Coordinates of C-alpha atoms in Angstrom, one line a residue:
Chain A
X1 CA 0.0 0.0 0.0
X2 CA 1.6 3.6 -0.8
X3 CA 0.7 6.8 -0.4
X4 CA 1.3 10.2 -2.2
X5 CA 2.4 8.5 -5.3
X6 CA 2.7 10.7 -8.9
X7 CA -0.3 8.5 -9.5
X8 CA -2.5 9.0 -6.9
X9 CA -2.1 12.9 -6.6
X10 CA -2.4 13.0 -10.5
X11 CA -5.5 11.0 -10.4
X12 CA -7.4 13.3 -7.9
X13 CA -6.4 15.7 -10.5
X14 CA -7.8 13.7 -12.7
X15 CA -11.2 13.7 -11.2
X16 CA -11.7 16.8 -11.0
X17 CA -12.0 17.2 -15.0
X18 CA -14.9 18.6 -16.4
X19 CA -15.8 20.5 -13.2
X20 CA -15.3 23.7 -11.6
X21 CA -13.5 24.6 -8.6
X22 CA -14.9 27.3 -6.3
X23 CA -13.6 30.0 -4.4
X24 CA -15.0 30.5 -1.0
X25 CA -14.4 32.8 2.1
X26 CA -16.5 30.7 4.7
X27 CA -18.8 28.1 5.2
X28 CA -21.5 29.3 3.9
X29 CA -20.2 30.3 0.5
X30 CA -18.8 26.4 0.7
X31 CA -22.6 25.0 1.1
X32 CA -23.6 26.9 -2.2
X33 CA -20.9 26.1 -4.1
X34 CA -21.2 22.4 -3.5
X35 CA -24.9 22.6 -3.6
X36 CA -24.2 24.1 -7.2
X37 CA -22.4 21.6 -8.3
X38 CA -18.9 22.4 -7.5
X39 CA -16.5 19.5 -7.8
X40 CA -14.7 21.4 -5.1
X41 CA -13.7 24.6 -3.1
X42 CA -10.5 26.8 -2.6
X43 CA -11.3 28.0 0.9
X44 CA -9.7 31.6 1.2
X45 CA -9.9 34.9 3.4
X46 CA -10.3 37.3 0.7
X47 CA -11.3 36.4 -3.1
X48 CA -8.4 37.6 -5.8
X49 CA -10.2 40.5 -6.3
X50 CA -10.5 41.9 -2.6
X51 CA -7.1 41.2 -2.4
X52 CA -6.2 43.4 -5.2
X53 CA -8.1 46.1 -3.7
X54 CA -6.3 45.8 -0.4
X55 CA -3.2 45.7 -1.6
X56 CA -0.3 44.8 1.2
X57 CA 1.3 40.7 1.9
X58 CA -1.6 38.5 0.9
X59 CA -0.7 34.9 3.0
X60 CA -2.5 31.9 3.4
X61 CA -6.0 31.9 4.9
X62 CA -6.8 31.7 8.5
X63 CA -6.5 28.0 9.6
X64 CA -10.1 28.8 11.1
X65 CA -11.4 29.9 7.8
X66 CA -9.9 26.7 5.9
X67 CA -11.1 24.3 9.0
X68 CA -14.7 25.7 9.1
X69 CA -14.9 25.2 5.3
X70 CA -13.8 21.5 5.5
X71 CA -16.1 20.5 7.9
X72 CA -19.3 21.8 6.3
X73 CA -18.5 20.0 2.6
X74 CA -18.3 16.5 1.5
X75 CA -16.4 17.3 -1.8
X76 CA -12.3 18.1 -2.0
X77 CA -10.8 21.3 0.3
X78 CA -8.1 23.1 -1.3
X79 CA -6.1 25.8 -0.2
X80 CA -3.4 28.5 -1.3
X81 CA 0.0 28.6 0.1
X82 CA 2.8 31.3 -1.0
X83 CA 5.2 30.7 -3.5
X84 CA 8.1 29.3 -1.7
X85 CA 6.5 28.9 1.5
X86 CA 7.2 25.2 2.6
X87 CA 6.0 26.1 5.8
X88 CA 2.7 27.4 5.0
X89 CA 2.0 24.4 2.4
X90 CA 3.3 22.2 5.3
X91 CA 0.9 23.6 7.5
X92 CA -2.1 23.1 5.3
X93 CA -1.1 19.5 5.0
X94 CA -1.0 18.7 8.3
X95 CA -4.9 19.9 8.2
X96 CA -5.7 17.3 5.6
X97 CA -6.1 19.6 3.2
X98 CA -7.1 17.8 -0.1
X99 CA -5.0 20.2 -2.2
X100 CA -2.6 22.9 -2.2
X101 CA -2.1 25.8 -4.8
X102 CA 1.0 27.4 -4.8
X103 CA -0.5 30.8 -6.0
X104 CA 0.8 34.2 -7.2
X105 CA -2.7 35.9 -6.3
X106 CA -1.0 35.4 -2.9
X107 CA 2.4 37.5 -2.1
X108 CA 5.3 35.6 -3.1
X109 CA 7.6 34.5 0.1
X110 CA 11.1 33.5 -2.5
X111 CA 11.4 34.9 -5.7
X112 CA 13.5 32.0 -7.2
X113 CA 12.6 29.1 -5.3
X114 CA 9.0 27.1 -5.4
X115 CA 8.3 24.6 -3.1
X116 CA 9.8 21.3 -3.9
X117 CA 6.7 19.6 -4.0
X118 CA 7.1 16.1 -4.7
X119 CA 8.2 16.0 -0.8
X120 CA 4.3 16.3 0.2
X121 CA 1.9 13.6 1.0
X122 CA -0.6 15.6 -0.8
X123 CA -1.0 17.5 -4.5
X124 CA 0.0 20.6 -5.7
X125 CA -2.0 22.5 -8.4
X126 CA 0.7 25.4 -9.7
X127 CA 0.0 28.5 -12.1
X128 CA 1.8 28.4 -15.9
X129 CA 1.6 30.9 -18.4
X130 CA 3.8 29.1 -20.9
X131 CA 5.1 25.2 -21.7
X132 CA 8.3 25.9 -19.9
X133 CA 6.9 27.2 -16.7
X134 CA 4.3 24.1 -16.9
X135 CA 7.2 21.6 -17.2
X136 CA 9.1 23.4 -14.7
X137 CA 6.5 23.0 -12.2
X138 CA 5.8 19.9 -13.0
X139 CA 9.4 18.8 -12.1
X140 CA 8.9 20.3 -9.0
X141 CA 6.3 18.1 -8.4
X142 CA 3.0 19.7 -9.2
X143 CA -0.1 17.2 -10.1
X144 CA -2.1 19.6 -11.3
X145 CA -1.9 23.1 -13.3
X146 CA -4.0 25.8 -14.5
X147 CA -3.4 29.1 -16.4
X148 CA -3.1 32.1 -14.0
X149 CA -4.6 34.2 -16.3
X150 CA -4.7 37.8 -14.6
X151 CA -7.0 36.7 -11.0
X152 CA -9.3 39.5 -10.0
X153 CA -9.9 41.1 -12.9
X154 CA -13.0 39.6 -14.2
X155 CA -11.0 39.6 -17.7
X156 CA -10.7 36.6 -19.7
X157 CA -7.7 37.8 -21.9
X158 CA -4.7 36.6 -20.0
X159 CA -6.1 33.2 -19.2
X160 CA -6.8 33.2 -23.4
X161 CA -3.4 34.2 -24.0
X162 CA -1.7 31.1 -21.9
X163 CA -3.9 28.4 -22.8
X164 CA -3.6 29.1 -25.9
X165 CA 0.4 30.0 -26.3
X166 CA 0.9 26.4 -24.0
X167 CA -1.1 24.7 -26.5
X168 CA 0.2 26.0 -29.6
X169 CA 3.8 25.6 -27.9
X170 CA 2.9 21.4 -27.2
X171 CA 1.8 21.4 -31.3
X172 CA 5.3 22.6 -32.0
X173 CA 7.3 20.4 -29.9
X174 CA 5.5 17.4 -31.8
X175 CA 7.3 18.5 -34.6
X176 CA 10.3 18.9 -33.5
X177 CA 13.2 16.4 -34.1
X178 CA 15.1 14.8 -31.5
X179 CA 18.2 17.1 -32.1
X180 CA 15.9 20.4 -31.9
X181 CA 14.2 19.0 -29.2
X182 CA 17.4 19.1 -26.9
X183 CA 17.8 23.2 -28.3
X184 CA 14.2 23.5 -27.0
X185 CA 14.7 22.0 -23.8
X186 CA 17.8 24.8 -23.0
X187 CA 15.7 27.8 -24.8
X188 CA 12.7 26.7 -22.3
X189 CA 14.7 26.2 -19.0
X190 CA 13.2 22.4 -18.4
X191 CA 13.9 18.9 -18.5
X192 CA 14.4 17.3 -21.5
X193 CA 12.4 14.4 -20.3
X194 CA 9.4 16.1 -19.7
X195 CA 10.2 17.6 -23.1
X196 CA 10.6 14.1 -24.9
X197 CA 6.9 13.1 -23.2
X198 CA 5.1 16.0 -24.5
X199 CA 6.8 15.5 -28.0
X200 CA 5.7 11.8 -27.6
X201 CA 2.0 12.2 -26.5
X202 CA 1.3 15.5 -27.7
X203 CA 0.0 16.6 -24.0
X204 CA 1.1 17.2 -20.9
X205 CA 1.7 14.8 -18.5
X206 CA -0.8 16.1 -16.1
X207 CA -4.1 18.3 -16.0
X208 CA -4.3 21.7 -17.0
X209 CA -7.5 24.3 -15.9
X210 CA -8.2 27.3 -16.4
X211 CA -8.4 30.2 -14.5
X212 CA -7.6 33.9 -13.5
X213 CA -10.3 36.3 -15.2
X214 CA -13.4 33.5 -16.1
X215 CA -16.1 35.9 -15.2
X216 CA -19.0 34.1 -16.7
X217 CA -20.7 31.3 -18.3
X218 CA -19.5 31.8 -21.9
X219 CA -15.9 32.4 -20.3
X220 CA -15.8 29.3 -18.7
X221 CA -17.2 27.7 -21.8
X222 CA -14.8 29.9 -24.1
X223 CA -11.8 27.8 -22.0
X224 CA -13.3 24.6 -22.6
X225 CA -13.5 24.7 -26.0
X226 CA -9.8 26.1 -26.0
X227 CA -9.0 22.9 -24.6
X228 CA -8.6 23.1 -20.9
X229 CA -9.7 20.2 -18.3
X230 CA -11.8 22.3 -16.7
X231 CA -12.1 25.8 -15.0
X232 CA -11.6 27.6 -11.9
X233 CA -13.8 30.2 -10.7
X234 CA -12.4 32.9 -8.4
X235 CA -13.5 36.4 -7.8
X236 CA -16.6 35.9 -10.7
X237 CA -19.5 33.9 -8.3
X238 CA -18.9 35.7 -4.9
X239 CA -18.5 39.4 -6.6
X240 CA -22.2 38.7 -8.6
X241 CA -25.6 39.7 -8.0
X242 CA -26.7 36.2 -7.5
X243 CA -24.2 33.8 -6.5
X244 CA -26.0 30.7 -6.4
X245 CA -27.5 31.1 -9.8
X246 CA -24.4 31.6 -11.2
X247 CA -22.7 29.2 -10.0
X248 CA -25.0 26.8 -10.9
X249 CA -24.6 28.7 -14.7
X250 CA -21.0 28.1 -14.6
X251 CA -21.2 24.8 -13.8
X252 CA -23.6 23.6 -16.6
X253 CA -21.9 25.8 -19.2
X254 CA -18.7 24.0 -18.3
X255 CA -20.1 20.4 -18.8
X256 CA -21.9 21.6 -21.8
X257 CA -19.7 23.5 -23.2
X258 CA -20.3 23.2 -27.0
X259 CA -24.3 23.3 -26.1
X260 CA -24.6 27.2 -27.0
X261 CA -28.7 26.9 -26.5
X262 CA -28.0 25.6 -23.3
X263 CA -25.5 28.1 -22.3
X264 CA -27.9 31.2 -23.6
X265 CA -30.6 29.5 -21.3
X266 CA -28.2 29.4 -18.0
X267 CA -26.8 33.2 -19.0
X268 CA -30.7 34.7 -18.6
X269 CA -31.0 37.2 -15.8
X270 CA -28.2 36.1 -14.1
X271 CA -27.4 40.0 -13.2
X272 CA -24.6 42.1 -13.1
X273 CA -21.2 39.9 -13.4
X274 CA -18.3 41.8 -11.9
X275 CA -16.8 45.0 -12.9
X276 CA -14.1 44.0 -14.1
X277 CA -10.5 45.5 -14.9
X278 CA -8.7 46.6 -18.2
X279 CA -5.2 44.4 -18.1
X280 CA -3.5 47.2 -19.7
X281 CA -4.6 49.9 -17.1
X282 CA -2.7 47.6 -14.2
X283 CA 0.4 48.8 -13.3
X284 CA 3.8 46.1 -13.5
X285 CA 3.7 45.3 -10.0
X286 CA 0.2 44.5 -10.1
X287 CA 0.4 41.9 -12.6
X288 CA -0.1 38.3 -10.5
X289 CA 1.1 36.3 -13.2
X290 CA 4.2 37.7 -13.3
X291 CA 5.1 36.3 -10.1
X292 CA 6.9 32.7 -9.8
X293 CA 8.1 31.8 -13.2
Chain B
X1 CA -20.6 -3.2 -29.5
X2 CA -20.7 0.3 -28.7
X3 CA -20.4 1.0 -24.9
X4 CA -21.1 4.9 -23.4
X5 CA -18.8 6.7 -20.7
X6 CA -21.2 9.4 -18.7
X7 CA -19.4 12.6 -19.2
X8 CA -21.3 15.1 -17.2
X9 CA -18.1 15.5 -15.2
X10 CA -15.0 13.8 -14.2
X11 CA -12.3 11.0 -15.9
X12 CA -14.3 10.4 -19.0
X13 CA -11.4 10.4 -21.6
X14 CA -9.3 7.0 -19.7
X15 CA -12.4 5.2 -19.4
X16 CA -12.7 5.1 -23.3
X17 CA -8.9 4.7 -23.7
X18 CA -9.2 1.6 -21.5
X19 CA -12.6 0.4 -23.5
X20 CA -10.9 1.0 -27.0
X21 CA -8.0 -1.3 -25.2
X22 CA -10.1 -3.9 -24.0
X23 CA -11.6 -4.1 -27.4
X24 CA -15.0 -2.1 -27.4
X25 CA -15.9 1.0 -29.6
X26 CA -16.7 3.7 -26.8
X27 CA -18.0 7.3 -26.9
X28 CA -19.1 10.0 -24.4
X29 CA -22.4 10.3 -23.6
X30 CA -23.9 14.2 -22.6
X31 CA -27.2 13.6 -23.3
X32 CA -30.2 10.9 -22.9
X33 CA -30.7 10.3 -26.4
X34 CA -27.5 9.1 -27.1
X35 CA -28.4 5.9 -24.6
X36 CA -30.1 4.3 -27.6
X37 CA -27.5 3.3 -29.3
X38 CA -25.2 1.7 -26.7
X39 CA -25.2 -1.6 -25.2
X40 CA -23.7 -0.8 -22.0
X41 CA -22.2 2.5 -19.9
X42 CA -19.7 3.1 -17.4
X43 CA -20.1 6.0 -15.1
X44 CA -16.6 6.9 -14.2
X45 CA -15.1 8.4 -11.2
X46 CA -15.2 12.2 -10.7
X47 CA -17.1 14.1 -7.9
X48 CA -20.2 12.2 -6.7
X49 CA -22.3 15.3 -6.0
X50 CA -21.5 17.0 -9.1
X51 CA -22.4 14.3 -11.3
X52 CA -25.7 13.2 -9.3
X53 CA -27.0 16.5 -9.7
X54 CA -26.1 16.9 -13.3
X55 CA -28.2 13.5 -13.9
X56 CA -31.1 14.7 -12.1
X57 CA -31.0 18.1 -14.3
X58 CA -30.3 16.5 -17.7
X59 CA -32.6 13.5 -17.6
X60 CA -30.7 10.3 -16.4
X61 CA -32.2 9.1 -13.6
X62 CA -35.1 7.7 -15.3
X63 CA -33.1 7.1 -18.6
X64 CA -30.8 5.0 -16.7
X65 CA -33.2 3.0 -14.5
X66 CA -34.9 2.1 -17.7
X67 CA -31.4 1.4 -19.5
X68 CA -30.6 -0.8 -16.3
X69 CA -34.5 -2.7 -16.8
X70 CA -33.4 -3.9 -20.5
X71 CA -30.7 -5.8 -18.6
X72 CA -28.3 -3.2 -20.4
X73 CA -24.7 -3.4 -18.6
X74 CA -23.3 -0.5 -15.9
X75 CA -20.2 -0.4 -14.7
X76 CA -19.6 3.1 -12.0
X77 CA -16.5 3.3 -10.4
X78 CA -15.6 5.1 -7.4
X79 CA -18.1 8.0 -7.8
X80 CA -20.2 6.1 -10.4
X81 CA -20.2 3.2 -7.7
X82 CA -22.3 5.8 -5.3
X83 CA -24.2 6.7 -8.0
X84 CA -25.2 3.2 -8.3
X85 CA -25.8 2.5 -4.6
X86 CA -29.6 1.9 -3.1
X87 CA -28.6 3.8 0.0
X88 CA -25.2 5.9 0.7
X89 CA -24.5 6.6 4.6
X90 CA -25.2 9.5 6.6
X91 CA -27.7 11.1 3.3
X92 CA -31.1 10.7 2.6
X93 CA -31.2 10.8 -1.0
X94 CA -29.5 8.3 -2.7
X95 CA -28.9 8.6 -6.8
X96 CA -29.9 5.8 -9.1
X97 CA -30.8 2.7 -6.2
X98 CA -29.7 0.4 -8.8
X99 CA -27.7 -1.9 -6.3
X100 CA -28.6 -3.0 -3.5
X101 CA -25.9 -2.5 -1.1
X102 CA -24.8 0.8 1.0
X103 CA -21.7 2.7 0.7
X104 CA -19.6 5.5 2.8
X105 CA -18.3 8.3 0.7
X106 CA -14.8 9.5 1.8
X107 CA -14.4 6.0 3.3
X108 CA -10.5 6.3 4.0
X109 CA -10.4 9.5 4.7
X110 CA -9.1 13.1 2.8
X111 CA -6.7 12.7 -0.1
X112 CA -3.5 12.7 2.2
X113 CA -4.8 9.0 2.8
X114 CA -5.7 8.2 -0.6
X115 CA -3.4 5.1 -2.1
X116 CA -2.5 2.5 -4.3
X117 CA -2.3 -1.2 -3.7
X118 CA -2.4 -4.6 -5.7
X119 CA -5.7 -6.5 -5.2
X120 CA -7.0 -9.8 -6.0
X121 CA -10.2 -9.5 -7.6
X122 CA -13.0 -13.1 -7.9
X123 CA -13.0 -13.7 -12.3
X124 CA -9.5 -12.3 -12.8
X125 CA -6.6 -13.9 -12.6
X126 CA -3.7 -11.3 -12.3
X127 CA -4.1 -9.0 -9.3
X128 CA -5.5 -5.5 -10.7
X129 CA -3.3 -2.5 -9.5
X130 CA -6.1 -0.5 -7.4
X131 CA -5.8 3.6 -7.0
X132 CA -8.3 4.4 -4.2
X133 CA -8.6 8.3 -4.6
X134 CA -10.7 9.3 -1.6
X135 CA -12.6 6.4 -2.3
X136 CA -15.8 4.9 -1.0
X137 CA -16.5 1.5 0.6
X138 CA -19.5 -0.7 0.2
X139 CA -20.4 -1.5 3.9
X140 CA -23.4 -3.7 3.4
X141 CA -24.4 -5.9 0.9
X142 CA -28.2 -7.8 0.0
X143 CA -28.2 -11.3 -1.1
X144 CA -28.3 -11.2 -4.9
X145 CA -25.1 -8.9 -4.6
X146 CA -21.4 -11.0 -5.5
X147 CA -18.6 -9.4 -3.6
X148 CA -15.4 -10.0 -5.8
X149 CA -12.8 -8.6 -3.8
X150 CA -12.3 -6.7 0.0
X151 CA -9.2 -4.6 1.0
X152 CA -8.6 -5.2 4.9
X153 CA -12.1 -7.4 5.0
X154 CA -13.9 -4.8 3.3
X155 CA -15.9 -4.1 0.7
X156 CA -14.2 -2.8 -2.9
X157 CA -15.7 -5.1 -5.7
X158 CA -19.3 -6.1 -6.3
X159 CA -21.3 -7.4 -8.9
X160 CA -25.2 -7.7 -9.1
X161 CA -26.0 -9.3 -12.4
X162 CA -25.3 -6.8 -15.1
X163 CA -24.1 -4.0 -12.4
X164 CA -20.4 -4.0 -11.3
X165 CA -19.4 -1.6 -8.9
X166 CA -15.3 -0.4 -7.9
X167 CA -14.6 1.9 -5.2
X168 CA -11.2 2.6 -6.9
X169 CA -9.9 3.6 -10.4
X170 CA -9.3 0.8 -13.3
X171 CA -9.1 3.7 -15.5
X172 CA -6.0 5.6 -14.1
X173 CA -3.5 2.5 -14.9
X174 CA -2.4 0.1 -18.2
X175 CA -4.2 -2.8 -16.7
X176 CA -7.4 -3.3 -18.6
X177 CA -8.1 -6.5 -16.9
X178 CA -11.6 -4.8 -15.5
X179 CA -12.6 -3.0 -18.4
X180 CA -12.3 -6.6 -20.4
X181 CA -14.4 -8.3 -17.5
X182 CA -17.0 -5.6 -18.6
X183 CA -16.9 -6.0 -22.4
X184 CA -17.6 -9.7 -21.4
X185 CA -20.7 -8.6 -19.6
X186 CA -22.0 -6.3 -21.9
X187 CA -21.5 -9.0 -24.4
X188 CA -23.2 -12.1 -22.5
X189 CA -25.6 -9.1 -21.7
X190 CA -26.1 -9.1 -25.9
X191 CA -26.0 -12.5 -26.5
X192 CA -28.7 -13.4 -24.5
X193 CA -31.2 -10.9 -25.2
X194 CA -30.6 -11.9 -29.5

């Protein structure tokens, strides 16, 4: 019998495809999301977009918040620890926390190092904007990754941008010949076996989602059809007029995603979504996803 | 023989890689209509909740009862085992009551206690390689249900006719050795009804 194998934290990865991930700020917010449909919840103090508005070190949630939260829902906990900060990932572990994400919509706590995550018992779902930051976390032992698109914004263009520059960068190395492919391990700063594997099976080795800006329905659905294994939802369902319908909208328009009646039917009246921020109007060191690369 | 993998959510894509392996044609299935066509269906592993509500809203519960009634095969694993479970501890509503046994969700605990393990399973010869991802168990059982195999004495492989149920994942490793016992049923299934 063994625990925390590649196998077992990819696979819980794994089962999460298809669905949406939630994030929540207590145990209340938990109950709708699962009630929704949530295949599980990111339990947080403040949503990406509060925490833009705050500004200051963003750390990992109250242990109180992330407790209350796993007691009141039957479906996977996760939780964000800092980049670099084996202590707080630790920490969340020794809660039984289902997963970690190592997150730049938290403040980063080492600028060069991650966490060497193939250390923990339990997965770690990391943030890539291109193929080499994917396979570079995924050395480090992530089971899990998702676009970081631009959190808090409410706007769908960055996660766009890195699905589709990871995807278009895993059709190249197909092509590549072994020679070339040794070039484009150096040019990308990752392993050539990782390299060799995505050349080989024309995907990467574990499961991508999207997230940072998915704001509604059609967003989430937009990121489906771009390929990704599913979507996360941050700021968008708490920051709406009607959380519960919407989440139950985002939900359906994920699992239906090529169903474009369906999707207009779930969009009615669903209210305001939130505001919303032009990428180009944030200043450098507001940009999340250039944190941790 | 076409045989359907329930893709309202979770690990619909290794299901069909391990079907194609184990020598059956197999396609997702979103909607009712589709269940026509197919001589069998595996609900695959994923978030019970999720899925169970995405039935309810989309049709399947009576679709599949009625698929189940034509002696049609199902296979659930993990979260499709739930699914197929007449009662599920500790909830009032269970999903399809196809079996007639009772399972615990979350059975081992949170994912820090999730695992894999070899395990001997009744009608195949080589020991499967098991991935329990917090994984149910089936705690009780009603006579016409065959247990096939227990981890620690309990409960991780049963079969009621033309239902089989897994708590873990066949569909996460090479081993296709489960997915062939249920081409074999879905064909007996066939057989006998021509």
């Amino acid at each position: 019998m063994e625990t925390g194998t590649a196998r077992v934290k990819r696979g819980m990865a794994e089962m999460q495809k298809g669905g949406v991930i939630m994030d929540v700020m207590n145990a209340e917010q938990a109950k709708v999301a699962e009630a929704a449909g949530a295949t599980a919840v990111m339990a947080l103090e403040r949503v990406p977009s509060d925490i833009r508005a705050a500004g200051g070190v963003a750390r990992m949630a109250d242990p109180t918040v992330v407790e209350e939260v796993m007691k009141v829902v039957s479906i996977p906990v996760m939780a964000k620890a800092r980049i670099g900060h084996y202590v707080e990932a630790k920490v969340l572990e020794s809660m039984g926390v289902d997963y970690i994400d190592e997150s730049e919509v938290l403040t980063p706590a080492d600028e060069v190092f991650h966490i060497s995550k193939n250390e923990f018992t339990i997965p770690f779902v990391c943030g890539a904007k291109d193929l080499g930051e994917a396979l570079r976390r995924i050395q480090e032992g992530a089971a899990m990754l998702r676009t970081k698109g631009e959190p808090g914004t409410g706007n769908i263009v960055e996660a766009v941008r890195h699905l589709r520059l990871i995807n278009g960068q895993i059709r190249k190395v197909q092509g590549l010949s072994k020679d070339e492919l040794y070039h484009e391990a150096k040019l990308l700063g990752v392993p050539y076996d990782l390299l060799l594997d995505v050349h080989e099976t024309g995907k990467l080795p574990v499961v991508n989602f999207a997230a940072g800006g998915v704001a509604t329905p059609s967003d989430a659905a937009l990121m489906m059809h771009l390929g990704a294994d599913g979507v996360f939802v941050g700021s968008g369902i708490f920051k709406s007029d009607s959380p519960e319908k919407f989440a139950r909208a985002i939900v359906e328009a994920t699992t239906h995603y090529q169903d474009y009646k369906l999707i207009a039917e779930v969009s009615k009246n669903l209210g305001t979504p939130m505001k919303g921020i032009e990428i180009s109007k944030l200043e450098a060191a507001q940009r999340m996803q250039d944190r941790g690369i | 023989m076409k045989i359907g993998v329930l893709a309202l959510q979770g690990a619909v894509a290794e299901h069909i890689r391990s079907l194609e392996a184990a020598g059956a044609e197999a396609v997702a299935v979103k909607r009712v209509e589709q269940l026509d066509e197919l001589q069998g269906l595996v609900i695959p592993g994923g978030e019970s909740t999720t899925i169970g509500k995405l039935m309810r809203k989309y049709g399947f519960m009576d679709a599949l009862v009625q698929f189940s009634s034509q002696g049609k095969p199902l296979f659930g694993t993990c979260a499709g085992l739930i699914v197929l479970a007449d009662e599920i501890e500790g909830q009032e509503d269970a999903h399809l009551r196809l079996m007639n046994m009772t399972v615990a969700r979350n059975a081992f605990g949170r994912q820090r206690e999730s695992f894999e393990t070899d395990l001997q399973v009744k009608g195949i010869a080589e020991p499967v390689r098991a991935v329990f991802i917090r994984a149910p168990l089936i705690k009780k059982v009603g006579p016409k249900v065959d247990v096939l195999s227990t981890y620690k004495d309990e409960i991780v492989t049963a079969r009621q006719g033309h239902l089989l149920a897994v708590s873990y994942h066949p569909e996460l490793t090479d081993d296709y050795s489960l997915h062939a016992y249920f081409v074999d049923m879905v064909k007996e299934a066939a057989a006998s009804k021509a």
